[in-house]
Short mmCIF file of C-alpha atoms in Angstrom, two decimals:
data_model
loop_
_atom_site.label_atom_id
_atom_site.label_comp_id
_atom_site.label_asym_id
_atom_site.label_seq_id
_atom_site.Cartn_x
_atom_site.Cartn_y
_atom_site.Cartn_z
CA MET A 39 0.00 0.00 0.00
CA LEU A 40 2.89 2.39 0.67
CA TYR A 41 3.99 2.20 -2.98
CA HIS A 42 0.43 2.94 -4.12
CA ALA A 43 0.24 5.89 -1.73
CA TYR A 44 3.51 7.21 -3.13
CA GLU A 45 2.22 7.01 -6.71
CA MET A 46 -1.08 8.66 -5.73
CA THR A 47 0.78 11.47 -3.98
CA HIS A 48 2.79 12.15 -7.13
CA ALA A 49 -0.41 12.24 -9.16
CA ALA A 50 -2.14 14.50 -6.64
CA VAL A 51 0.70 17.04 -6.63
CA GLN A 52 0.69 17.48 -10.41
CA PRO A 53 -1.89 20.32 -10.40
CA LEU A 54 0.22 22.18 -7.81
CA ARG A 55 3.31 21.68 -9.95
CA ALA A 56 1.50 23.10 -12.98
CA GLN A 57 0.45 26.17 -10.98
CA SER A 58 3.97 26.55 -9.62
CA ASP A 59 5.44 26.39 -13.15
CA ALA A 60 3.04 29.07 -14.36
CA LEU A 61 3.86 31.33 -11.41
CA ARG A 62 7.58 30.79 -11.90
CA TYR A 63 7.28 31.75 -15.57
CA LEU A 64 5.37 34.91 -14.62
CA CYS A 65 7.99 35.92 -12.07
CA ARG A 66 10.90 35.25 -14.44
CA SER A 67 9.66 36.53 -17.76
CA ALA A 68 11.62 39.46 -19.11
CA PHE A 69 8.28 41.02 -20.09
CA SER A 70 6.92 40.89 -16.52
CA PRO A 71 7.59 43.90 -14.24
CA VAL A 72 7.36 41.55 -11.25
CA ALA A 73 10.50 39.75 -12.37
CA TYR A 74 12.63 42.80 -11.49
CA THR A 75 11.36 43.12 -7.91
CA PRO A 76 12.74 41.38 -4.80
CA VAL A 77 9.34 39.76 -4.23
CA GLY A 78 9.23 38.39 -7.78
CA LYS A 79 12.73 36.93 -7.47
CA ALA A 80 11.86 35.30 -4.14
CA VAL A 81 8.64 33.80 -5.50
CA ALA A 82 10.44 32.45 -8.59
CA ALA A 83 13.14 30.94 -6.37
CA ALA A 84 10.54 29.32 -4.11
CA CYS A 85 8.78 27.81 -7.14
CA GLU A 86 12.11 26.43 -8.40
CA VAL A 87 12.83 24.76 -5.04
CA PHE A 88 9.28 23.35 -4.98
CA GLU A 89 9.79 21.91 -8.45
CA ASN A 90 13.06 20.28 -7.37
CA VAL A 91 11.66 18.57 -4.29
CA THR A 92 8.44 17.30 -5.90
CA ARG A 93 9.46 16.06 -9.33
CA ARG A 94 10.38 12.46 -10.10
CA TYR A 95 14.01 12.10 -11.12
CA ARG A 96 14.66 9.78 -14.05
CA LYS A 97 17.84 7.90 -14.86
CA PRO A 98 20.58 10.45 -15.65
CA GLU A 99 22.59 10.39 -18.85
CA TRP A 100 26.24 9.38 -18.73
CA GLY A 101 27.25 12.53 -20.58
CA ILE A 102 30.64 11.06 -21.54
CA ASP A 103 31.24 11.69 -25.23
CA GLU A 104 34.89 12.73 -25.19
CA THR A 105 38.14 12.16 -23.35
CA LYS A 106 41.72 13.34 -23.76
CA ILE A 107 44.65 11.07 -24.55
CA PHE A 108 48.09 12.69 -24.64
CA GLY A 109 46.24 16.01 -24.59
CA LEU A 110 44.33 15.18 -27.77
CA PRO A 111 40.51 14.97 -27.81
CA VAL A 112 39.16 11.49 -28.52
CA ALA A 113 35.47 10.73 -29.05
CA VAL A 114 33.86 8.22 -26.69
CA GLU A 115 30.66 6.30 -27.34
CA PRO A 116 28.94 4.18 -24.66
CA GLU A 117 27.58 1.02 -26.25
CA VAL A 118 25.77 -2.01 -24.86
CA VAL A 119 27.93 -5.02 -25.72
CA HIS A 120 26.20 -7.66 -23.60
CA SER A 121 22.71 -7.61 -22.16
CA LYS A 122 21.11 -9.53 -19.32
CA LEU A 123 17.64 -9.31 -17.84
CA PHE A 124 18.66 -7.08 -14.94
CA CYS A 125 21.83 -5.49 -16.32
CA ASP A 126 23.52 -4.18 -19.44
CA LEU A 127 27.28 -4.36 -19.89
CA LEU A 128 28.37 -0.98 -21.22
CA HIS A 129 31.60 -0.47 -23.12
CA PHE A 130 32.96 3.06 -23.39
CA LYS A 131 34.37 2.74 -26.88
CA ARG A 132 37.10 5.21 -27.79
CA ASP A 133 37.47 6.40 -31.36
CA GLU A 134 40.31 4.40 -32.89
CA THR A 135 40.42 6.65 -35.95
CA ALA A 136 41.58 9.62 -33.87
CA GLU A 137 45.17 10.83 -33.97
CA THR A 138 46.04 8.62 -31.00
CA GLY A 139 45.10 5.54 -33.05
CA LYS A 140 44.23 2.12 -31.69
CA ARG A 141 45.34 1.55 -28.11
CA TYR A 142 45.97 -1.65 -26.20
CA ASP A 143 45.24 -0.40 -22.71
CA PRO A 144 44.30 -2.76 -19.85
CA LYS A 145 40.69 -3.92 -19.90
CA VAL A 146 38.79 -2.79 -16.79
CA LEU A 147 35.37 -3.93 -15.61
CA ILE A 148 33.84 -1.48 -13.14
CA VAL A 149 31.07 -3.20 -11.18
CA ALA A 150 28.63 -0.50 -10.09
CA PRO A 151 26.73 -0.86 -6.80
CA LEU A 152 23.21 -2.24 -6.92
CA SER A 153 22.12 -0.29 -3.88
CA GLY A 154 19.59 2.26 -5.07
CA HIS A 155 21.42 4.70 -7.30
CA TYR A 156 22.00 4.23 -10.99
CA ALA A 157 25.41 3.30 -12.36
CA THR A 158 25.77 6.89 -13.58
CA LEU A 159 26.75 7.71 -10.00
CA LEU A 160 30.17 6.44 -11.10
CA ARG A 161 30.46 9.00 -13.88
CA GLY A 162 33.55 10.53 -12.24
CA THR A 163 35.06 7.09 -11.70
CA VAL A 164 34.65 6.23 -15.37
CA LYS A 165 35.93 9.58 -16.63
CA ALA A 166 39.17 9.18 -14.71
CA MET A 167 39.75 5.66 -16.03
CA ILE A 168 38.86 6.10 -19.73
CA PRO A 169 42.02 7.89 -20.97
CA GLU A 170 44.32 4.97 -20.11
CA HIS A 171 41.99 1.98 -19.85
CA ASP A 172 39.49 0.07 -21.97
CA VAL A 173 36.48 0.55 -19.67
CA TYR A 174 33.37 -1.61 -19.19
CA VAL A 175 30.63 -0.85 -16.63
CA THR A 176 27.69 -2.80 -15.26
CA ASP A 177 24.58 -0.70 -15.91
CA TRP A 178 21.93 -2.18 -13.59
CA ARG A 179 18.29 -2.05 -14.63
CA ASP A 180 15.49 -0.67 -12.46
CA ALA A 181 13.57 -3.69 -11.12
CA ARG A 182 10.34 -1.72 -11.55
CA LEU A 183 10.82 -2.01 -15.30
CA VAL A 184 11.37 -5.80 -15.43
CA PRO A 185 8.12 -7.78 -15.79
CA ALA A 186 7.50 -10.11 -12.85
CA ILE A 187 6.93 -13.03 -15.22
CA TYR A 188 10.70 -13.18 -15.84
CA GLY A 189 11.40 -14.23 -12.26
CA GLY A 190 13.61 -12.88 -9.51
CA PHE A 191 17.20 -11.83 -9.03
CA ASP A 192 19.23 -12.71 -5.95
CA LEU A 193 22.82 -12.65 -4.70
CA ASP A 194 23.67 -15.87 -6.57
CA ASP A 195 22.48 -14.24 -9.80
CA PHE A 196 24.66 -11.19 -9.11
CA ILE A 197 27.71 -13.44 -8.72
CA ASP A 198 26.79 -15.26 -11.94
CA TYR A 199 26.50 -11.95 -13.80
CA VAL A 200 29.97 -10.85 -12.65
CA MET A 201 31.55 -14.12 -13.78
CA GLU A 202 29.77 -13.98 -17.13
CA PHE A 203 30.87 -10.41 -17.77
CA ILE A 204 34.49 -11.22 -16.90
CA ARG A 205 34.44 -14.14 -19.31
CA PHE A 206 32.80 -12.03 -21.98
CA ILE A 207 35.49 -9.33 -21.77
CA GLY A 208 38.22 -11.95 -21.96
CA PRO A 209 41.67 -12.64 -20.49
CA ASN A 210 43.65 -10.17 -18.38
CA THR A 211 40.57 -8.29 -17.21
CA HIS A 212 40.95 -6.03 -14.17
CA VAL A 213 37.83 -5.75 -11.97
CA ILE A 214 36.94 -2.76 -9.82
CA ALA A 215 34.07 -3.16 -7.34
CA VAL A 216 32.63 0.03 -5.87
CA CYS A 217 31.04 -0.41 -2.43
CA GLN A 218 28.31 -3.07 -2.22
CA PRO A 219 29.56 -5.29 -5.11
CA SER A 220 32.79 -5.98 -3.23
CA VAL A 221 31.26 -9.08 -1.64
CA PRO A 222 29.79 -10.67 -4.83
CA VAL A 223 32.88 -9.71 -6.85
CA LEU A 224 35.18 -11.39 -4.33
CA ALA A 225 32.87 -14.41 -4.31
CA ALA A 226 32.82 -14.50 -8.13
CA VAL A 227 36.61 -14.42 -8.38
CA ALA A 228 36.84 -17.15 -5.72
CA ALA A 229 34.34 -19.30 -7.64
CA MET A 230 36.32 -18.84 -10.87
CA ALA A 231 39.52 -19.78 -9.05
CA ASP A 232 37.86 -22.88 -7.61
CA GLN A 233 36.84 -23.87 -11.15
CA GLU A 234 40.39 -23.15 -12.38
CA ASP A 235 38.85 -20.87 -14.97
CA PRO A 236 41.50 -19.71 -17.48
CA LEU A 237 39.78 -16.28 -17.61
CA GLN A 238 40.30 -15.42 -13.94
CA PRO A 239 40.80 -11.63 -13.69
CA ALA A 240 44.32 -10.27 -13.45
CA SER A 241 43.38 -8.06 -10.50
CA MET A 242 40.43 -6.97 -8.41
CA THR A 243 40.11 -3.65 -6.62
CA LEU A 244 37.57 -3.44 -3.79
CA MET A 245 36.63 0.13 -2.87
CA GLY A 246 34.69 0.94 0.29
CA GLY A 247 33.05 -2.49 0.39
CA PRO A 248 31.40 -4.34 3.34
CA ILE A 249 33.59 -7.45 3.37
CA ASP A 250 33.42 -7.74 7.18
CA THR A 251 30.95 -5.33 8.77
CA ARG A 252 31.92 -6.41 12.27
CA ARG A 253 34.98 -4.17 12.02
CA ASN A 254 34.24 -0.59 13.06
CA PRO A 255 30.47 -0.97 12.48
CA THR A 256 28.66 2.13 11.25
CA VAL A 257 25.08 3.25 11.84
CA VAL A 258 24.07 1.47 8.64
CA ASN A 259 25.71 -1.78 9.78
CA GLU A 260 24.11 -1.59 13.23
CA LEU A 261 20.65 -0.98 11.79
CA ALA A 262 20.93 -3.99 9.49
CA ALA A 263 22.11 -6.20 12.36
CA SER A 264 19.62 -4.95 14.95
CA ARG A 265 16.44 -6.10 13.16
CA PRO A 266 15.34 -9.58 12.17
CA LEU A 267 15.09 -10.28 8.46
CA SER A 268 11.31 -10.53 8.81
CA TRP A 269 11.22 -6.87 9.88
CA PHE A 270 12.88 -5.76 6.65
CA GLU A 271 10.58 -7.97 4.59
CA GLN A 272 7.45 -6.59 6.25
CA THR A 273 8.58 -2.96 6.47
CA VAL A 274 10.49 -2.03 3.32
CA ILE A 275 9.47 -4.64 0.74
CA HIS A 276 6.51 -3.67 -1.46
CA ALA A 277 4.89 -4.77 -4.70
CA VAL A 278 5.30 -2.57 -7.76
CA PRO A 279 1.89 -1.08 -8.63
CA PHE A 280 0.27 -0.91 -12.05
CA PRO A 281 0.83 0.41 -14.72
CA ASN A 282 4.61 -0.06 -14.32
CA PRO A 283 6.10 -2.86 -16.50
CA GLY A 284 7.24 -4.69 -13.36
CA ALA A 285 3.82 -4.58 -11.71
CA LEU A 286 3.45 -7.06 -8.81
CA ARG A 287 7.22 -7.61 -8.57
CA ARG A 288 8.40 -7.47 -4.95
CA VAL A 289 10.99 -4.73 -4.56
CA TYR A 290 12.79 -2.49 -2.14
CA PRO A 291 11.48 0.79 -3.62
CA GLY A 292 13.88 3.53 -4.57
CA PHE A 293 11.88 6.20 -2.75
CA VAL A 294 12.13 4.23 0.50
CA GLN A 295 15.88 3.95 0.08
CA LEU A 296 16.11 7.66 -0.68
CA SER A 297 14.21 8.45 2.53
CA GLY A 298 16.86 6.51 4.44
CA PHE A 299 19.70 8.30 2.64
CA MET A 300 18.18 11.71 3.33
CA THR A 301 17.39 11.16 7.02
CA MET A 302 20.99 10.17 7.73
CA ASN A 303 22.04 13.76 6.98
CA LEU A 304 18.69 15.58 7.01
CA GLU A 305 20.00 18.90 8.33
CA ARG A 306 22.65 19.06 5.63
CA HIS A 307 20.10 18.44 2.87
CA MET A 308 17.70 21.02 4.32
CA GLU A 309 20.49 23.58 4.47
CA ALA A 310 21.50 22.73 0.89
CA HIS A 311 17.99 23.51 -0.38
CA ALA A 312 17.81 26.65 1.73
CA GLY A 313 21.10 27.63 0.12
CA LEU A 314 19.62 26.90 -3.31
CA PHE A 315 16.83 29.39 -2.55
CA ARG A 316 19.34 32.07 -1.55
CA HIS A 317 21.50 31.46 -4.63
CA LEU A 318 18.46 31.65 -6.93
CA VAL A 319 17.40 34.98 -5.43
CA ALA A 320 20.93 36.31 -5.72
CA GLY A 321 21.34 35.02 -9.27
CA ASP A 322 24.42 32.95 -8.38
CA CYS A 323 24.27 30.65 -11.40
CA ASP A 324 27.44 28.66 -10.63
CA SER A 325 26.24 27.63 -7.16
CA VAL A 326 22.80 26.77 -8.52
CA GLU A 327 24.35 24.59 -11.24
CA GLN A 328 26.53 22.75 -8.72
CA HIS A 329 23.50 22.06 -6.53
CA GLN A 330 21.41 20.86 -9.48
CA THR A 331 24.17 18.62 -10.81
CA PHE A 332 24.64 16.88 -7.47
CA TYR A 333 20.96 16.41 -6.64
CA ASP A 334 19.96 15.35 -10.15
CA GLU A 335 22.18 12.33 -9.52
CA TYR A 336 21.57 11.89 -5.80
CA LEU A 337 17.78 11.95 -6.06
CA SER A 338 17.67 9.54 -9.02
CA VAL A 339 17.01 6.13 -7.52
CA MET A 340 15.77 2.77 -8.71
CA ASP A 341 13.96 -0.19 -7.17
CA LEU A 342 15.91 -3.28 -6.08
CA ASN A 343 14.57 -6.79 -6.47
CA ALA A 344 13.44 -8.00 -3.04
CA ASP A 345 15.33 -11.32 -3.21
CA PHE A 346 18.65 -9.59 -3.82
CA TYR A 347 18.12 -6.98 -1.11
CA LEU A 348 17.07 -9.51 1.55
CA ASP A 349 19.91 -11.88 0.58
CA THR A 350 22.40 -9.05 1.00
CA VAL A 351 21.05 -7.97 4.39
CA LYS A 352 21.06 -11.54 5.67
CA THR A 353 24.33 -12.77 4.18
CA VAL A 354 26.52 -9.67 4.44
CA PHE A 355 25.24 -7.70 7.42
CA GLN A 356 23.63 -10.27 9.70
CA GLU A 357 25.36 -13.61 9.19
CA HIS A 358 28.76 -12.28 8.03
CA ALA A 359 28.88 -15.39 5.87
CA LEU A 360 31.90 -14.42 3.74
CA PRO A 361 34.41 -13.59 6.51
CA GLU A 362 33.24 -16.61 8.52
CA GLY A 363 33.73 -18.93 5.56
CA ARG A 364 30.05 -19.91 5.31
CA LEU A 365 29.07 -18.14 2.09
CA MET A 366 27.55 -20.47 -0.50
CA HIS A 367 27.13 -19.97 -4.22
CA ARG A 368 24.85 -22.35 -6.10
CA GLY A 369 25.25 -24.89 -3.30
CA LYS A 370 29.06 -24.75 -3.23
CA PRO A 371 31.14 -23.04 -0.53
CA VAL A 372 33.00 -19.88 -1.50
CA ASP A 373 36.65 -20.28 -0.49
CA CYS A 374 38.70 -17.10 -1.00
CA ARG A 375 41.88 -19.04 -0.22
CA LYS A 376 41.59 -20.59 -3.69
CA ILE A 377 42.41 -17.24 -5.31
CA ARG A 378 46.06 -17.33 -6.38
CA LYS A 379 46.26 -15.70 -9.81
CA THR A 380 44.42 -12.44 -9.09
CA ALA A 381 46.08 -9.46 -7.42
CA LEU A 382 44.04 -7.77 -4.68
CA MET A 383 43.80 -4.07 -3.90
CA THR A 384 41.53 -2.54 -1.26
CA VAL A 385 40.75 1.15 -0.90
CA GLU A 386 39.07 2.83 2.08
CA GLY A 387 38.13 6.37 3.08
CA GLU A 388 39.28 7.67 6.45
CA LEU A 389 35.89 9.30 7.15
CA ASP A 390 33.65 6.67 5.55
CA ASP A 391 30.37 6.51 7.51
CA ILE A 392 28.92 3.71 5.37
CA CYS A 393 31.76 1.15 5.41
CA GLY A 394 33.97 1.68 8.43
CA LEU A 395 37.76 1.44 8.33
CA GLY A 396 38.95 -2.13 8.13
CA GLN A 397 35.78 -3.58 6.61
CA THR A 398 37.24 -3.68 3.10
CA GLU A 399 40.77 -4.44 4.25
CA ALA A 400 39.39 -7.67 5.73
CA ALA A 401 39.56 -9.17 2.22
CA HIS A 402 43.32 -9.57 2.61
CA ASP A 403 42.85 -11.85 5.61
CA LEU A 404 40.57 -14.07 3.54
CA CYS A 405 42.71 -14.25 0.39
CA THR A 406 45.71 -16.03 1.89
CA GLY A 407 46.52 -17.81 -1.37
CA ILE A 408 47.49 -14.59 -3.16
CA PRO A 409 51.27 -13.94 -3.13
CA ILE A 410 52.25 -11.29 -0.61
CA ASP A 411 53.56 -8.89 -3.24
CA ASP A 412 50.15 -8.95 -4.97
CA HIS A 413 48.39 -7.48 -1.93
CA TYR A 414 47.76 -3.71 -1.96
CA HIS A 415 45.89 -1.57 0.57
CA TYR A 416 45.35 2.18 0.69
CA VAL A 417 43.45 4.47 3.06
CA GLN A 418 42.65 7.91 1.67
CA PRO A 419 42.82 10.59 4.37
CA GLY A 420 40.05 13.16 4.62
CA VAL A 421 37.36 11.53 2.47
CA GLY A 422 34.06 9.84 3.20
CA HIS A 423 32.31 7.09 1.31
CA TYR A 424 31.52 9.08 -1.84
CA GLY A 425 35.03 10.53 -2.01
CA VAL A 426 36.57 7.07 -2.39
CA PHE A 427 35.39 6.82 -6.00
CA ASN A 428 34.52 10.38 -7.01
CA GLY A 429 35.85 13.89 -6.71
CA THR A 430 39.28 15.51 -6.56
CA ARG A 431 40.88 13.01 -4.17
CA TRP A 432 39.78 10.13 -6.38
CA ARG A 433 41.22 11.73 -9.51
CA THR A 434 44.50 12.94 -8.03
CA GLU A 435 45.37 10.44 -5.29
CA ILE A 436 43.34 7.22 -5.47
CA GLN A 437 43.01 6.61 -9.22
CA PRO A 438 46.77 6.98 -9.87
CA ARG A 439 47.41 4.24 -7.28
CA VAL A 440 44.82 1.95 -8.85
CA ARG A 441 46.39 2.67 -12.24
CA GLU A 442 49.85 1.79 -10.94
CA MET A 443 48.61 -1.47 -9.43
CA ILE A 444 46.92 -2.47 -12.70
CA ARG A 445 50.05 -1.82 -14.73
CA THR A 446 52.30 -3.56 -12.24
CA THR A 447 50.05 -6.61 -12.36
CA GLN A 448 49.91 -6.46 -16.16
CA PHE A 449 53.70 -6.32 -16.35
CA LYS A 450 54.06 -9.32 -14.03
CA ARG A 451 51.63 -11.32 -16.16
CA ASN A 452 53.51 -10.45 -19.32
CA ILE A 453 56.77 -11.67 -17.77
CA GLN A 454 55.15 -14.93 -16.65
CA ALA A 455 53.53 -15.48 -20.05
CA LYS A 456 56.53 -14.62 -22.25
CA PRO A 457 59.66 -14.46 -20.08
CA ALA A 458 62.20 -14.96 -22.85
CA GLN A 459 60.61 -12.38 -25.15
CA VAL A 460 60.45 -9.78 -22.36
CA ILE A 461 64.06 -10.40 -21.38
CA ARG A 462 65.20 -9.96 -24.98
CA ARG A 463 63.31 -6.66 -25.24
CA VAL A 464 64.85 -5.38 -22.01
CA SER A 465 68.33 -6.41 -23.18
CA ALA A 466 67.83 -4.75 -26.55
CA ALA A 467 66.76 -1.55 -24.86
#
């Protein structure tokens, strides 16, 4: 019923939005005397804020159509190269006819979180990687748009998707998991190692992921552990209403997730919108644009399939199945000790209030089969959860370290694959 009430509220507010739009136009029109008065500017600003907080935010565009390689502009085109029911595999294809020509950069699969926001949240992550890497991204589909007749999607399916995408991209793939996917990515790599799969990834980078939430538990971790699974099923799981394509599918609705995100820092969000009002009145276009850019992404959320959400709460946050060695995938135990051919890097933010310090680093204690010189760990001072994969610190301090690890791993693999050839090249140089 909550989902139906949400949809009805959106429908009921439409007449108010239409009136607000008309009033905003009146108070902004160059032909209206009111537009030049303090009252007119304040009313127009209030209508703009009202529009922002009441409209439904759709999936944002990637907006990545160009990058720079050696200072030269190179066109980029996102293309779907592999499609699954709940996810598309996007490839950010760089123009090989540009002056830089065809490049043989390391192949990187960025596994976006399936935790409410769209994969476009990683726009900054992708932009920083594209110039020197052949980038693929998991673009998860809104569960509200998948007809219920096609069945569910759970944690086992997520792990299967990761393995299938790695195999599709091919040998020497480097995997980067951002936040929530750290657990299924680690499980997928362990499953591939157990199968002695020849396409095991060359490296995996886990960034701000909940590998072991018992270490420095955050408010989010404590909430997930303090309630029985039945409480989550009864409280936050709802059926998608008609006329959505996924009608009757059980989901964790995006608007419920967004409510949780907002209440964690409610005062900050209220102040941000109060600041938007002041900037609109003052005509500070740069500040308004920054606010709009952030919230267009932040307020765009999607529904999660109920099976996947409940599996994650139970397995990751309540039972701690992976660090305790009890995680199962398709009836087989997941043993991270089997991983021997994949380098491991973990990245954490000093001020992360979603995944506390040490939660991601715990992966190193599980992956004892990886050679010691293939273990990498980095803590970025002064950043929270979002800053681990986006923003200035990501571009200038974290990404260069990930880049170095990828190239070091790639070099080691080349030596192991063709030792004589590499030695001859070094000697000739």
